[in-house]
PDB file of C-alpha atoms in Angstrom:
ATOM      1  CA  MET A   1     127.032  96.551  75.892  1.00  0.00           C
ATOM      2  CA  SER A   2     124.914  93.583  74.894  1.00  0.00           C
ATOM      3  CA  THR A   3     121.327  93.907  73.793  1.00  0.00           C
ATOM      4  CA  ARG A   4     118.600  93.280  76.358  1.00  0.00           C
ATOM      5  CA  SER A   5     115.265  91.748  75.438  1.00  0.00           C
ATOM      6  CA  ASN A   6     111.805  91.409  76.901  1.00  0.00           C
ATOM      7  CA  VAL A   7     111.470  88.537  79.380  1.00  0.00           C
ATOM      8  CA  ALA A   8     108.086  87.163  80.478  1.00  0.00           C
ATOM      9  CA  PRO A   9     107.571  87.091  84.260  1.00  0.00           C
ATOM     10  CA  SER A  10     106.641  84.034  86.304  1.00  0.00           C
ATOM     11  CA  THR A  11     104.504  83.939  89.430  1.00  0.00           C
ATOM     12  CA  ILE A  12     106.575  84.709  92.532  1.00  0.00           C
ATOM     13  CA  GLY A  13     105.840  85.024  96.246  1.00  0.00           C
ATOM     14  CA  VAL A  14     104.901  88.282  97.943  1.00  0.00           C
ATOM     15  CA  ASP A  15     104.730  89.126 101.636  1.00  0.00           C
ATOM     16  CA  PHE A  16     103.508  92.404 103.144  1.00  0.00           C
ATOM     17  CA  VAL A  17     105.471  93.116 106.307  1.00  0.00           C
ATOM     18  CA  GLU A  18     105.783  96.090 108.587  1.00  0.00           C
ATOM     19  CA  GLY A  19     107.789  98.719 106.755  1.00  0.00           C
ATOM     20  CA  GLY A  20     107.509  97.322 103.241  1.00  0.00           C
ATOM     21  CA  VAL A  21     107.011  94.518 100.768  1.00  0.00           C
ATOM     22  CA  VAL A  22     109.079  91.326 100.469  1.00  0.00           C
ATOM     23  CA  VAL A  23     109.322  89.686  97.045  1.00  0.00           C
ATOM     24  CA  GLN A  24     110.389  86.024  97.019  1.00  0.00           C
ATOM     25  CA  TYR A  25     112.206  85.047  93.829  1.00  0.00           C
ATOM     26  CA  LEU A  26     112.006  81.561  92.327  1.00  0.00           C
ATOM     27  CA  ASP A  27     115.679  80.958  93.156  1.00  0.00           C
ATOM     28  CA  GLY A  28     114.964  81.344  96.883  1.00  0.00           C
ATOM     29  CA  ARG A  29     116.315  84.875  97.335  1.00  0.00           C
ATOM     30  CA  GLU A  30     114.181  87.654  98.791  1.00  0.00           C
ATOM     31  CA  VAL A  31     114.199  91.378  98.138  1.00  0.00           C
ATOM     32  CA  PHE A  32     112.769  93.965 100.530  1.00  0.00           C
ATOM     33  CA  TYR A  33     111.137  97.085  99.087  1.00  0.00           C
ATOM     34  CA  HIS A  34     110.891  99.799 101.739  1.00  0.00           C
ATOM     35  CA  GLY A  35     107.477 101.291 102.292  1.00  0.00           C
ATOM     36  CA  PRO A  36     104.735 101.375 103.119  1.00  0.00           C
ATOM     37  CA  PRO A  37     103.841 102.209  99.526  1.00  0.00           C
ATOM     38  CA  LYS A  38     102.247 105.628  99.020  1.00  0.00           C
ATOM     39  CA  PRO A  39      98.700 105.356  97.577  1.00  0.00           C
ATOM     40  CA  VAL A  40      98.359 107.126  94.205  1.00  0.00           C
ATOM     41  CA  SER A  41      95.149 107.302  92.143  1.00  0.00           C
ATOM     42  CA  GLY A  42      95.185 105.835  88.636  1.00  0.00           C
ATOM     43  CA  SER A  43      98.745 106.457  87.430  1.00  0.00           C
ATOM     44  CA  ILE A  44     102.216 107.434  88.548  1.00  0.00           C
ATOM     45  CA  LYS A  45     105.059 109.152  86.737  1.00  0.00           C
ATOM     46  CA  THR A  46     108.283 107.985  88.366  1.00  0.00           C
ATOM     47  CA  PRO A  47     111.163 110.331  89.116  1.00  0.00           C
ATOM     48  CA  PRO A  48     113.557 110.488  86.126  1.00  0.00           C
ATOM     49  CA  GLY A  49     116.393 107.993  85.793  1.00  0.00           C
ATOM     50  CA  LYS A  50     115.172 105.518  88.421  1.00  0.00           C
ATOM     51  CA  ASP A  51     115.115 101.723  88.155  1.00  0.00           C
ATOM     52  CA  VAL A  52     111.393 100.951  87.884  1.00  0.00           C
ATOM     53  CA  HIS A  53     109.863  97.668  89.048  1.00  0.00           C
ATOM     54  CA  VAL A  54     106.128  96.958  88.721  1.00  0.00           C
ATOM     55  CA  LEU A  55     104.496  94.313  90.919  1.00  0.00           C
ATOM     56  CA  VAL A  56     100.954  93.084  90.263  1.00  0.00           C
ATOM     57  CA  THR A  57      99.651  90.778  93.006  1.00  0.00           C
ATOM     58  CA  ASP A  58      96.738  88.402  93.281  1.00  0.00           C
ATOM     59  CA  PRO A  59      93.723  89.562  95.356  1.00  0.00           C
ATOM     60  CA  ASP A  60      95.138  87.938  98.509  1.00  0.00           C
ATOM     61  CA  GLY A  61      98.578  89.526  98.023  1.00  0.00           C
ATOM     62  CA  VAL A  62     100.481  86.261  98.494  1.00  0.00           C
ATOM     63  CA  GLU A  63     101.818  85.968  94.949  1.00  0.00           C
ATOM     64  CA  GLY A  64     102.238  88.131  91.904  1.00  0.00           C
ATOM     65  CA  VAL A  65     104.300  89.025  88.865  1.00  0.00           C
ATOM     66  CA  MET A  66     107.199  91.476  88.903  1.00  0.00           C
ATOM     67  CA  THR A  67     108.452  93.262  85.789  1.00  0.00           C
ATOM     68  CA  TYR A  68     111.495  95.513  85.478  1.00  0.00           C
ATOM     69  CA  VAL A  69     111.014  98.394  83.053  1.00  0.00           C
ATOM     70  CA  ASN A  70     113.998  99.314  80.822  1.00  0.00           C
ATOM     71  CA  ASP A  71     116.483  97.388  82.965  1.00  0.00           C
ATOM     72  CA  ARG A  72     119.716  97.270  80.960  1.00  0.00           C
ATOM     73  CA  ASP A  73     121.889  95.707  83.682  1.00  0.00           C
ATOM     74  CA  THR A  74     120.342  92.308  84.426  1.00  0.00           C
ATOM     75  CA  HIS A  75     121.105  89.417  82.070  1.00  0.00           C
ATOM     76  CA  ASP A  76     118.159  87.494  80.608  1.00  0.00           C
ATOM     77  CA  GLY A  77     119.263  84.250  82.291  1.00  0.00           C
ATOM     78  CA  ILE A  78     119.232  85.841  85.742  1.00  0.00           C
ATOM     79  CA  LEU A  79     115.722  87.176  85.202  1.00  0.00           C
ATOM     80  CA  GLU A  80     114.529  83.771  84.044  1.00  0.00           C
ATOM     81  CA  THR A  81     115.885  82.017  87.168  1.00  0.00           C
ATOM     82  CA  THR A  82     114.348  84.602  89.515  1.00  0.00           C
ATOM     83  CA  GLY A  83     110.950  84.750  87.799  1.00  0.00           C
ATOM     84  CA  VAL A  84     111.194  88.505  87.210  1.00  0.00           C
ATOM     85  CA  GLY A  85     110.186  89.806  83.798  1.00  0.00           C
ATOM     86  CA  ARG A  86     111.524  92.728  81.821  1.00  0.00           C
ATOM     87  CA  VAL A  87     110.071  95.040  79.224  1.00  0.00           C
ATOM     88  CA  MET A  88     112.242  97.338  77.124  1.00  0.00           C
ATOM     89  CA  LEU A  89     110.616 100.542  75.875  1.00  0.00           C
ATOM     90  CA  GLU A  90     111.832 102.979  73.250  1.00  0.00           C
ATOM     91  CA  SER A  91     111.150 106.707  73.612  1.00  0.00           C
ATOM     92  CA  ASP A  92     107.434 107.475  73.328  1.00  0.00           C
ATOM     93  CA  ASP A  93     106.683 103.746  73.603  1.00  0.00           C
ATOM     94  CA  GLU A  94     103.879 101.979  75.499  1.00  0.00           C
ATOM     95  CA  GLU A  95     103.388  98.363  76.568  1.00  0.00           C
ATOM     96  CA  VAL A  96     100.719  96.399  78.423  1.00  0.00           C
ATOM     97  CA  LEU A  97     102.462  94.584  81.287  1.00  0.00           C
ATOM     98  CA  PHE A  98      99.396  92.831  82.576  1.00  0.00           C
ATOM     99  CA  PRO A  99      95.716  93.185  81.662  1.00  0.00           C
ATOM    100  CA  GLY A 100      94.802  96.629  83.001  1.00  0.00           C
ATOM    101  CA  VAL A 101      98.406  97.742  83.655  1.00  0.00           C
ATOM    102  CA  THR A 102     100.269  99.820  81.060  1.00  0.00           C
ATOM    103  CA  VAL A 103     103.741 101.344  81.129  1.00  0.00           C
ATOM    104  CA  SER A 104     105.024 104.098  78.870  1.00  0.00           C
ATOM    105  CA  THR A 105     108.051 106.335  78.553  1.00  0.00           C
ATOM    106  CA  GLU A 106     107.759 110.032  79.297  1.00  0.00           C
ATOM    107  CA  ALA A 107     111.084 111.855  78.828  1.00  0.00           C
ATOM    108  CA  TYR A 108     113.435 110.182  81.348  1.00  0.00           C
ATOM    109  CA  SER A 109     110.552 108.937  83.474  1.00  0.00           C
ATOM    110  CA  ILE A 110     108.269 105.933  83.307  1.00  0.00           C
ATOM    111  CA  ARG A 111     104.497 106.293  83.564  1.00  0.00           C
ATOM    112  CA  VAL A 112     102.567 103.364  85.012  1.00  0.00           C
ATOM    113  CA  GLU A 113      98.792 103.384  84.609  1.00  0.00           C
ATOM    114  CA  ALA A 114      96.298 100.923  86.032  1.00  0.00           C
ATOM    115  CA  ASP A 115      92.661 100.309  85.234  1.00  0.00           C
ATOM    116  CA  LEU A 116      91.940  98.695  88.573  1.00  0.00           C
ATOM    117  CA  SER A 117      88.535  97.466  87.404  1.00  0.00           C
ATOM    118  CA  ALA A 118      90.483  95.156  85.056  1.00  0.00           C
ATOM    119  CA  VAL A 119      93.098  94.074  87.626  1.00  0.00           C
ATOM    120  CA  ASP A 120      92.111  91.334  90.056  1.00  0.00           C
ATOM    121  CA  GLY A 121      94.670  92.287  92.673  1.00  0.00           C
ATOM    122  CA  ARG A 122      96.954  95.151  93.665  1.00  0.00           C
ATOM    123  CA  VAL A 123      99.483  97.177  91.639  1.00  0.00           C
ATOM    124  CA  PHE A 124     102.744  98.456  93.132  1.00  0.00           C
ATOM    125  CA  VAL A 125     105.468 100.580  91.562  1.00  0.00           C
ATOM    126  CA  PHE A 126     108.975 100.786  93.000  1.00  0.00           C
ATOM    127  CA  ALA A 127     111.384 103.435  91.665  1.00  0.00           C
ATOM    128  CA  GLU A 128     114.896 103.441  93.069  1.00  0.00           C
ATOM    129  CA  ASP A 129     118.569 104.156  92.572  1.00  0.00           C
ATOM    130  CA  GLU A 130     121.605 104.499  94.834  1.00  0.00           C
ATOM    131  CA  MET A 131     120.254 107.765  96.235  1.00  0.00           C
ATOM    132  CA  SER A 132     116.604 107.054  97.029  1.00  0.00           C
ATOM    133  CA  GLU A 133     113.732 104.569  97.024  1.00  0.00           C
ATOM    134  CA  HIS A 134     110.109 105.340  96.209  1.00  0.00           C
ATOM    135  CA  ALA A 135     107.200 102.919  96.698  1.00  0.00           C
ATOM    136  CA  TYR A 136     103.684 103.507  95.368  1.00  0.00           C
ATOM    137  CA  GLU A 137     100.428 101.565  95.213  1.00  0.00           C
ATOM    138  CA  LEU A 138      98.012 102.477  92.438  1.00  0.00           C
ATOM    139  CA  VAL A 139      94.533 102.782  93.930  1.00  0.00           C
ATOM    140  CA  ASP A 140      91.003 103.785  92.915  1.00  0.00           C
ATOM    141  CA  GLU A 141      89.881 107.388  93.241  1.00  0.00           C
ATOM    142  CA  GLU A 142      87.635 106.283  96.140  1.00  0.00           C
ATOM    143  CA  TYR A 143      90.566 104.796  98.085  1.00  0.00           C
ATOM    144  CA  ASP A 144      90.318 105.432 101.826  1.00  0.00           C
ATOM    145  CA  ALA A 145      93.521 104.795 103.771  1.00  0.00           C
TER     146      ALA A 145
END
């Protein structure tokens, strides 16, 4: 298997629709993440072994940056044409994805933490595999659905 590297994300389109979130890649394709995302205060530890995607949007929610965490399947060139970034973490590793948003490894899970006072927008975490999809939005303690 070839080595995968970190890839910086580009700004991509985002659309909140009934039942989920649509991400519009730079190459014109769209991906639908089922939801609505479950609100979680401060941080989320994803279920083990899932593909983890972190989306940080602007305040209006019309654009954002998407980063795949520990994705070993997607070639760098594909990520670059879609605008999606990637960060590769070692065990017990931590990385700042975006000012105020940090990801770290925890056993076979990924922990995503957000200091929402430092993020000028919204933070979503999608964790999925062939068996299930999970969608979360990191919110303040005072969040009122």
